[in-house]
Coordinates of C-alpha atoms and ligand atoms in Angstrom, one line a residue:
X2 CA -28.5 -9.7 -9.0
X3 CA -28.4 -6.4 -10.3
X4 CA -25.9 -3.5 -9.1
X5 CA -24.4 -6.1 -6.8
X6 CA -21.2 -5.2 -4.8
X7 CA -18.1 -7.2 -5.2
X8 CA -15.8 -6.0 -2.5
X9 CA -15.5 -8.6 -1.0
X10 CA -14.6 -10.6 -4.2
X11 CA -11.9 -9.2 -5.2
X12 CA -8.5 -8.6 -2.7
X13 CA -7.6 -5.0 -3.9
X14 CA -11.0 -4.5 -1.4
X15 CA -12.2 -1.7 -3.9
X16 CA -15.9 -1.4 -3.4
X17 CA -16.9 -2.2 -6.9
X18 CA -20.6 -2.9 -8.1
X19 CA -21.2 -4.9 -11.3
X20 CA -24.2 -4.1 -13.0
X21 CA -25.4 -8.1 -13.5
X22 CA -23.7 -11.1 -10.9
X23 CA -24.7 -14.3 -10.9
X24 CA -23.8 -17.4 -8.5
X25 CA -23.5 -20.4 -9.6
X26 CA -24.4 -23.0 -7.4
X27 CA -25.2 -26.0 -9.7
X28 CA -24.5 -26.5 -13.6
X29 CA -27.8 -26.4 -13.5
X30 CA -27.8 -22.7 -12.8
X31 CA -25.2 -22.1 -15.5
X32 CA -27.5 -23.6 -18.3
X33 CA -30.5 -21.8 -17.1
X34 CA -28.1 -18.7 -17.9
X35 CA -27.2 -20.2 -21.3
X36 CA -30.7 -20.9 -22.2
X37 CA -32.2 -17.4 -21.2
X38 CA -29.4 -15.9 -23.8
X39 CA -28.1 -14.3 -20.9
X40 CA -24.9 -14.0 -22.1
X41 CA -25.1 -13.0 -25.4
X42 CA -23.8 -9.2 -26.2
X43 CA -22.4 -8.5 -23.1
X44 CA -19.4 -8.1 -21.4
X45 CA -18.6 -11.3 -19.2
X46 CA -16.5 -11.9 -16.7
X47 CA -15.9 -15.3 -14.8
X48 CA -14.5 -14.5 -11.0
X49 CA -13.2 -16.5 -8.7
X50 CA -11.5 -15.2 -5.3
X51 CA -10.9 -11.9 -7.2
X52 CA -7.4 -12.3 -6.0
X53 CA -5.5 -12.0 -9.0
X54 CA -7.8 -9.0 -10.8
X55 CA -7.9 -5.1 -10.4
X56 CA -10.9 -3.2 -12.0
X57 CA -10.3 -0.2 -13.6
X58 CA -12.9 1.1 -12.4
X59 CA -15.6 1.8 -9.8
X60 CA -18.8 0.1 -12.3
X61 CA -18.2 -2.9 -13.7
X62 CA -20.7 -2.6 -16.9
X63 CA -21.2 -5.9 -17.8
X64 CA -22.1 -9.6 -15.7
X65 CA -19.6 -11.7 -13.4
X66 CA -20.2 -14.6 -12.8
X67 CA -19.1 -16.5 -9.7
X68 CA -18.8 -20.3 -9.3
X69 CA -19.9 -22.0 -5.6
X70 CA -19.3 -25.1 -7.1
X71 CA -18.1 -27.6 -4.5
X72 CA -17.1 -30.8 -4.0
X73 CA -13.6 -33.0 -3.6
X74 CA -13.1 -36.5 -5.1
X75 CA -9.9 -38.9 -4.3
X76 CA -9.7 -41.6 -7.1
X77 CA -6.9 -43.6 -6.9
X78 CA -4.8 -45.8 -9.4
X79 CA -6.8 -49.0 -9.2
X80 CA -10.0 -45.9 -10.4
X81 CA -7.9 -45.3 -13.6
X82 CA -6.1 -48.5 -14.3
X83 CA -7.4 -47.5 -18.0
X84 CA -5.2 -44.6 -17.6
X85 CA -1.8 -45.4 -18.8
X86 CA 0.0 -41.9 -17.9
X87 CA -0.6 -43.0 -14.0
X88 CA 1.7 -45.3 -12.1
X89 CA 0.7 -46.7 -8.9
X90 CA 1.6 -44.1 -6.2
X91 CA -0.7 -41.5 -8.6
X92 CA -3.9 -40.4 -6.7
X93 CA -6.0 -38.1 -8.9
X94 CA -8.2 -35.7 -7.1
X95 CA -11.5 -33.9 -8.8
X96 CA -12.0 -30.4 -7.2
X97 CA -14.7 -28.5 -7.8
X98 CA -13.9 -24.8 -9.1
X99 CA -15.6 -22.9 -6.5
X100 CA -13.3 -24.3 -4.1
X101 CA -11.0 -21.9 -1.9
X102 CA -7.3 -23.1 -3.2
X103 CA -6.0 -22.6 -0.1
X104 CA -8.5 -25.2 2.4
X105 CA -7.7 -27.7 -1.1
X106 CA -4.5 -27.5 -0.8
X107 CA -5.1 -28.2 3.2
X108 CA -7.2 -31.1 2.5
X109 CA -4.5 -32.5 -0.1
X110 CA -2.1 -32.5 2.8
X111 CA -4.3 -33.6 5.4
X112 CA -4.3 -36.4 3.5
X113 CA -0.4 -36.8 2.6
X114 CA -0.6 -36.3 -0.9
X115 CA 2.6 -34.6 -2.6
X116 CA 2.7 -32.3 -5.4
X117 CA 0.5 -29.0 -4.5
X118 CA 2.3 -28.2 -0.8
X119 CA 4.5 -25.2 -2.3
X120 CA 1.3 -23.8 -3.2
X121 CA -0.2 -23.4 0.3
X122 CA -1.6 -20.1 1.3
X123 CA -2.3 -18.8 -2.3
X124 CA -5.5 -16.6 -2.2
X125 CA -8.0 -17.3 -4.6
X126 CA -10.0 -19.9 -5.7
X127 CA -9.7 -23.4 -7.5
X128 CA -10.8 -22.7 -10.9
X129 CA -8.8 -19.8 -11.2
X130 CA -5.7 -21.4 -10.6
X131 CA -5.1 -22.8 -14.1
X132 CA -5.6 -19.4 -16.0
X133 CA -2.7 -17.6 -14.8
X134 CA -1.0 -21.2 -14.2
X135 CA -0.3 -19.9 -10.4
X136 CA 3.4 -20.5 -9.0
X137 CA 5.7 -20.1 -6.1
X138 CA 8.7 -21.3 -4.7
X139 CA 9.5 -23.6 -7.4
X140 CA 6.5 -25.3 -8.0
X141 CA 3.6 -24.0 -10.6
X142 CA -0.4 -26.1 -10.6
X143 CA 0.5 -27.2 -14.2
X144 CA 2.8 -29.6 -12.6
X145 CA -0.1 -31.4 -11.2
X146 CA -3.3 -30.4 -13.6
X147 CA -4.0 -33.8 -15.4
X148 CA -7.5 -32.3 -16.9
X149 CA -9.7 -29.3 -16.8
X150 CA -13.6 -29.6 -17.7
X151 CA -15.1 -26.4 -18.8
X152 CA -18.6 -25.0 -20.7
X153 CA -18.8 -23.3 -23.8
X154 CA -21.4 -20.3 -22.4
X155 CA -22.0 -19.7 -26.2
X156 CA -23.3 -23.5 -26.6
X157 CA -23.4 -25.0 -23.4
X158 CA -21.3 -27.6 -24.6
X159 CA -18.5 -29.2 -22.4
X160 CA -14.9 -29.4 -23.5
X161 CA -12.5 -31.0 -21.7
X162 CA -8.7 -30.1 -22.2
X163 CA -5.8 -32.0 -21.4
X164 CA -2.6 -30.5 -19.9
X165 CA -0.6 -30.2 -22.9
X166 CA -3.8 -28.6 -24.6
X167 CA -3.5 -25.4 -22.1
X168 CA -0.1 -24.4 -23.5
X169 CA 0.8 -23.1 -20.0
X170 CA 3.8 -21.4 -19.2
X171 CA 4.9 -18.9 -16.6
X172 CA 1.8 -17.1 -15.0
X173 CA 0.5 -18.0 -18.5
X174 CA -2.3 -20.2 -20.3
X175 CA -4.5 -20.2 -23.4
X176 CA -7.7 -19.1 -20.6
X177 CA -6.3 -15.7 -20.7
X178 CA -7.0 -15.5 -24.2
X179 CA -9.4 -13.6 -25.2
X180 CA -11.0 -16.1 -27.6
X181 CA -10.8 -18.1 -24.3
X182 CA -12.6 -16.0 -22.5
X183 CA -15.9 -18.3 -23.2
X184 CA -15.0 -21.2 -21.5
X185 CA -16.3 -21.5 -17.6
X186 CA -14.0 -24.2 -15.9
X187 CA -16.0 -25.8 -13.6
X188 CA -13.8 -28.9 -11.9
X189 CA -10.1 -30.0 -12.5
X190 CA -8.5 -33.3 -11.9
X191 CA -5.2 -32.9 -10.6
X192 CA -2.2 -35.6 -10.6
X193 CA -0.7 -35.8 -7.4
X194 CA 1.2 -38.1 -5.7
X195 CA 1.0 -40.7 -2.5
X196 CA 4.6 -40.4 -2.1
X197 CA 7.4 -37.9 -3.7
X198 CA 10.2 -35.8 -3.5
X199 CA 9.8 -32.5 -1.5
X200 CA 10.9 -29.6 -3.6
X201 CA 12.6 -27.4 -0.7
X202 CA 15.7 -25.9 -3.3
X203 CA 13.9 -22.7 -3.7
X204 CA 15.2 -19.4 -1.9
X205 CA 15.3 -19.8 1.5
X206 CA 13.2 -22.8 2.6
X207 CA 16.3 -25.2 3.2
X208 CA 17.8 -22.5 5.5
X209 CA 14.4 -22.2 7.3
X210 CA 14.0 -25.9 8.2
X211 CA 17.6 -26.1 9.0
X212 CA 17.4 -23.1 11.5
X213 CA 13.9 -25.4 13.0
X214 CA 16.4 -28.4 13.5
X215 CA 14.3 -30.2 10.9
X216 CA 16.9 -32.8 9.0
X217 CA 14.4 -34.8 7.5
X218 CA 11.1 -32.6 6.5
X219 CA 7.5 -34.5 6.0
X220 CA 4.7 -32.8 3.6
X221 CA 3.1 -30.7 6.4
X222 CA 6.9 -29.5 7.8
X223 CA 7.4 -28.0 4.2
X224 CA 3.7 -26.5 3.8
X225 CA 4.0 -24.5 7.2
X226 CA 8.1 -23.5 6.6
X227 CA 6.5 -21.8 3.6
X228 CA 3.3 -20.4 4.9
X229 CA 5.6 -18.8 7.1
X230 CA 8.2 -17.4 4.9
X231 CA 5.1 -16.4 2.8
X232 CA 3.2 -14.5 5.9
X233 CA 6.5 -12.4 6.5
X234 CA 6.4 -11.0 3.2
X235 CA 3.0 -10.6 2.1
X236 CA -0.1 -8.4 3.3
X237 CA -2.8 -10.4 4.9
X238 CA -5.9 -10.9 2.9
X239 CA -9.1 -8.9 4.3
X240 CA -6.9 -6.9 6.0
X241 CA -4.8 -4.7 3.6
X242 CA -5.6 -4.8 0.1
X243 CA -3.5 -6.7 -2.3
X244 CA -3.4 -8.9 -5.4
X245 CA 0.2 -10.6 -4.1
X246 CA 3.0 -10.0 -7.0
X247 CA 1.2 -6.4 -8.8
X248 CA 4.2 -7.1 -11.8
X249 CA 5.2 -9.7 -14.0
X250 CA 9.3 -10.9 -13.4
X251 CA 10.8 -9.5 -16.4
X252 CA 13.2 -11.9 -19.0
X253 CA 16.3 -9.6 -20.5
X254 CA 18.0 -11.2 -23.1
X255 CA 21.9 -11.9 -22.0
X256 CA 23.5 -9.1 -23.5
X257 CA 21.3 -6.5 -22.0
X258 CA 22.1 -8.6 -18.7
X259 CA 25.7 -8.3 -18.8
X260 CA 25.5 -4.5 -18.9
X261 CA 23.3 -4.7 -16.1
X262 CA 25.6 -6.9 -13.7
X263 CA 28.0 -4.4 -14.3
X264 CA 26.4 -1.8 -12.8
X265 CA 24.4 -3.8 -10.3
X266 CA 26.7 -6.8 -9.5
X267 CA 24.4 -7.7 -6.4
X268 CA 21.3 -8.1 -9.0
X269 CA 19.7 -11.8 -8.5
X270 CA 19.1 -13.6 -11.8
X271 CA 17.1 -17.1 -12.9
X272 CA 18.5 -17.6 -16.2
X273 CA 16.2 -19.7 -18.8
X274 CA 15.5 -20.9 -22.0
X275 CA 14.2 -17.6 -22.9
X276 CA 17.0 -15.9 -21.3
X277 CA 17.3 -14.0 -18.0
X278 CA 14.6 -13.8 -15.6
X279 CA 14.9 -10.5 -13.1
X280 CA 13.0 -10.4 -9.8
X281 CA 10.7 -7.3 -10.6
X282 CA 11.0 -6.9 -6.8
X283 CA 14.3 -6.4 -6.2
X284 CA 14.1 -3.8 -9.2
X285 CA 11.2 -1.9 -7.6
X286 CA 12.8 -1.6 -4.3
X287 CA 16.4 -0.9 -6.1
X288 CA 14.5 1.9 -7.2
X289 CA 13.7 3.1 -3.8
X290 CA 9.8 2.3 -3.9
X291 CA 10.1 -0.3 -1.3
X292 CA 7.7 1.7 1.7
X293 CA 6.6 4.1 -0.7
X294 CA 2.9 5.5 0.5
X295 CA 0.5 8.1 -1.5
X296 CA -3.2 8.6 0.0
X297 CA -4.3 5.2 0.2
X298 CA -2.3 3.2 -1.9
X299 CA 1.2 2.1 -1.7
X300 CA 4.2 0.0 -2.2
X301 CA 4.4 -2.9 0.7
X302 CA 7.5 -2.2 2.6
X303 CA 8.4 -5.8 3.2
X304 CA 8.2 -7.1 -0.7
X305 CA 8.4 -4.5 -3.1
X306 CA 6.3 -6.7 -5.7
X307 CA 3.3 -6.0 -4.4
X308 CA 1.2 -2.5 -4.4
X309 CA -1.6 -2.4 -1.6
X310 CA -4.2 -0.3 -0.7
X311 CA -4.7 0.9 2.9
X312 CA -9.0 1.4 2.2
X313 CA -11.3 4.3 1.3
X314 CA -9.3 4.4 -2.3
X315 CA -10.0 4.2 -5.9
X316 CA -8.5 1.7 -8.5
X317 CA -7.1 5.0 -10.4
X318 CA -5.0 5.4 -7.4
X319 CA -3.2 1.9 -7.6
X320 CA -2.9 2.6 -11.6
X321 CA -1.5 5.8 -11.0
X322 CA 1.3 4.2 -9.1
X323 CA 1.7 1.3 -11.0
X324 CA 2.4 3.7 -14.0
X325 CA 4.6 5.7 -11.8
X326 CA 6.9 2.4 -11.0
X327 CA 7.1 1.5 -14.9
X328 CA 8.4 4.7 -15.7
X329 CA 10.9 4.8 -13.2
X330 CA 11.9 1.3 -13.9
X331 CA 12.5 1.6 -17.4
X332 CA 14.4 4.9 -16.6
X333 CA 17.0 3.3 -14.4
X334 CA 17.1 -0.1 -15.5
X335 CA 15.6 0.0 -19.6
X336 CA 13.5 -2.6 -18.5
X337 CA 9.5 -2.6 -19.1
X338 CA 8.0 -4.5 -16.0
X339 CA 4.2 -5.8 -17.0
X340 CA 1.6 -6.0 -14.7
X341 CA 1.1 -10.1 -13.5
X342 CA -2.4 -8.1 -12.2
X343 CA -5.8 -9.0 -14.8
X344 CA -6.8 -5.4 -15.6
X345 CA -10.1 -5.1 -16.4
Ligands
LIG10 N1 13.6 -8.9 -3.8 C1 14.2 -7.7 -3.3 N2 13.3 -6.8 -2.8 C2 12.0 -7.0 -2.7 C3 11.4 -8.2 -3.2 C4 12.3 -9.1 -3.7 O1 15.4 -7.6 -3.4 O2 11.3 -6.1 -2.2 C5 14.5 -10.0 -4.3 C6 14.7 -11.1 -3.3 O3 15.7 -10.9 -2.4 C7 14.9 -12.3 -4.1 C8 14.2 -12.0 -5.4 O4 13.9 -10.6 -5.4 O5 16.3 -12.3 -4.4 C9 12.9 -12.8 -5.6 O6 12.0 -12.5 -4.5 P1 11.0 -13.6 -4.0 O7 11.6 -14.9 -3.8 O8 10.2 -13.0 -2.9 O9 10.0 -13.9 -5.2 P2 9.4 -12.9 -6.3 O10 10.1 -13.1 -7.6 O11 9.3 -11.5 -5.8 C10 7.7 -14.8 -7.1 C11 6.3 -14.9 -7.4 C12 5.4 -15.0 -6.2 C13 5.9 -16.2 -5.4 C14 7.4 -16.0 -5.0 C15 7.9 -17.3 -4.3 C16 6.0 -13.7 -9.6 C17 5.5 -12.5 -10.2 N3 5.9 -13.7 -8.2 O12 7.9 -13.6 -6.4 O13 4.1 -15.2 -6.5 O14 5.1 -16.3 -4.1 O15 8.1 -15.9 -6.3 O16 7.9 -18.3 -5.2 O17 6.5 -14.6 -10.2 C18 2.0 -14.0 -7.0 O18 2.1 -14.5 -8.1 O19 1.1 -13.3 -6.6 C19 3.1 -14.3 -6.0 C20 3.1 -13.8 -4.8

């Protein structure tokens, strides 16, 4: 489809028309692409949910392509026995990429299987959820991705990468390379679990299902303490624009740190191997930004992460403010925040 409008793929609900977009709804599809050289000197862009990207601006001058791919596959341990990483509670499940992340992670909990239930509620879609190695309270997807199949769109050839072939690390992976940027994921196994731990040590989820009475939580108690905690802090998608966190969580190095808790001895801190990890949040509303509204963008006033925009704006808007916060940040703090937004 030519000129094709995307607002509706992609959160920030900017009405933005891409000059080529194409669905695909069977590999099928993707080869005829391949095979028509399609792709070859243009810009390309793969979209999922468009929940994690902000386009610069109003034309997108080159061709998205979307996958509809669908389809959800249990296999368990007896299916892999040849597999000698599994044990015999292991269950892997085959998604599809053009799954919605959020119903998969429903449907891995409908069917009490541990691993992705601290990942509930995450906009987006499944074969997104690898390249920016998605994360909250506690838990990231690389804990659970076993393997992710992809196509080479400059050779139609299929690679399939292991989990310590992704090099993932926070809100990171080698698919946000730009060398990367060839390879078209199109279903992932992921490792998860008939029985497990539940991770409920992050922020305030233990306080939450001890306020609910709840001594001994099951999968689903966990999953809705934290869609809840999640739906007090964050906009609702469709409804006010958003890409959830806008920034990146900074990592000081110790020394700079010290200085800092001086000055700010209320300032939360994750210290790890790379040094000290500062809520970007806490900075932001520290600042005073927290609330903060121009025209039709803003700052949300219950998590100061994330930037939204009210409708009827332009993406220069949201970038005019997100330099506006950087400034101020590294003014007060000496800190450069980076956006956790893809900017394209
Ligand atoms: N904080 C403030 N003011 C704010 C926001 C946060 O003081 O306006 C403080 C909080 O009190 C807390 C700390 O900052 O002490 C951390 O806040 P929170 O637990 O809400 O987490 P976050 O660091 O702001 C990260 C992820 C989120 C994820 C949450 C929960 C990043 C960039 N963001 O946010 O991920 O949901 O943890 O695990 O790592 C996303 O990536 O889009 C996203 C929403």
């Amino acid at each position: 489809m030519k000129d094709h409008s995307i607002k509706d793929l992609n959160t920030m609900g900017f009405n933005i028309i891409a000059k080529s977009f194409h669905e695909i709804n069977s590999l099928v599809d993707l080869y005829d692409l391949i095979n028509n050289n399609t792709f070859s000197d243009s810009k390309i862009l793969f979209l999922g949910g468009g929940s994690n990207i902000l386009f610069q601006e109003e034309y997108y001058d080159g061709i998205i392509i979307h996958s509809n791919l669908k389809g959800i596959t249990i296999f368990d341990y007896q299916d892999n026995s040849s597999n000698n990483s599994l044990t015999q509670s292991d269950v892997i499940v085959r998604c599809m990429s053009g799954e919605i992340w959020k119903d998969f992670v429903d449907f891995t909990i409908d069917n009490n299987l541990y691993g992705l239930e601290n990942l509930v509620d995450i906009p987006g879609c499944v074969g997104a959820s690898p390249v920016q190695n998605i994360g909250a309270y506690g838990v990231e997807v690389k804990d659970c991705i076993e393997n992710i199949y992809a196509i080479d769109i400059n050779n139609g050839k299929e690679i399939i990468f292991k989990n310590n072939e992704c090099h993932f690390a926070y809100r990171d992976s080698i698919f946000k390379r730009e060398e990367n940027k060839k390879y078209f994921i199109y279903a992932i196994d992921f490792k998860l679990k008939r029985n497990s731990e539940l991770k409920i040590e992050y922020g305030n989820i233990k306080d939450f299902l001890h306020h609910k009475n709840i001594e001994n939580p099951t999968l689903s108690d966990v999953a809705n303490a934290i869609r809840t905690i999640r739906a007090e802090k964050l906009p609702e998608v469709g409804v006010v624009g958003s890409v959830g966190s806008f920034f990146q969580n900074p990592i000081i190095d110790t020394v700079n740190f010290q200085s800092l808790k001086e000055q700010y001895p209320d300032i939360p801190s994750y210290p790890n191997d790379k040094g000290v990890k500062i809520p970007a949040g806490w900075l932001i509303d520290k600042a005073g930004w927290k609330g903060y509204r121009e025209n039709h963008v803003g700052v949300w006033d219950k998590q100061a992460l994330v930037l939204v925009h009210y409708g009827g704006g332009k993406p220069e808007e949201i970038l005019n403010l997100m330099h506006k916060i950087q400034d101020s940040i590294k003014e007060k703090f000496g800190i450069s925040i980076k956006p956790e937004v893809n900017i394209v």
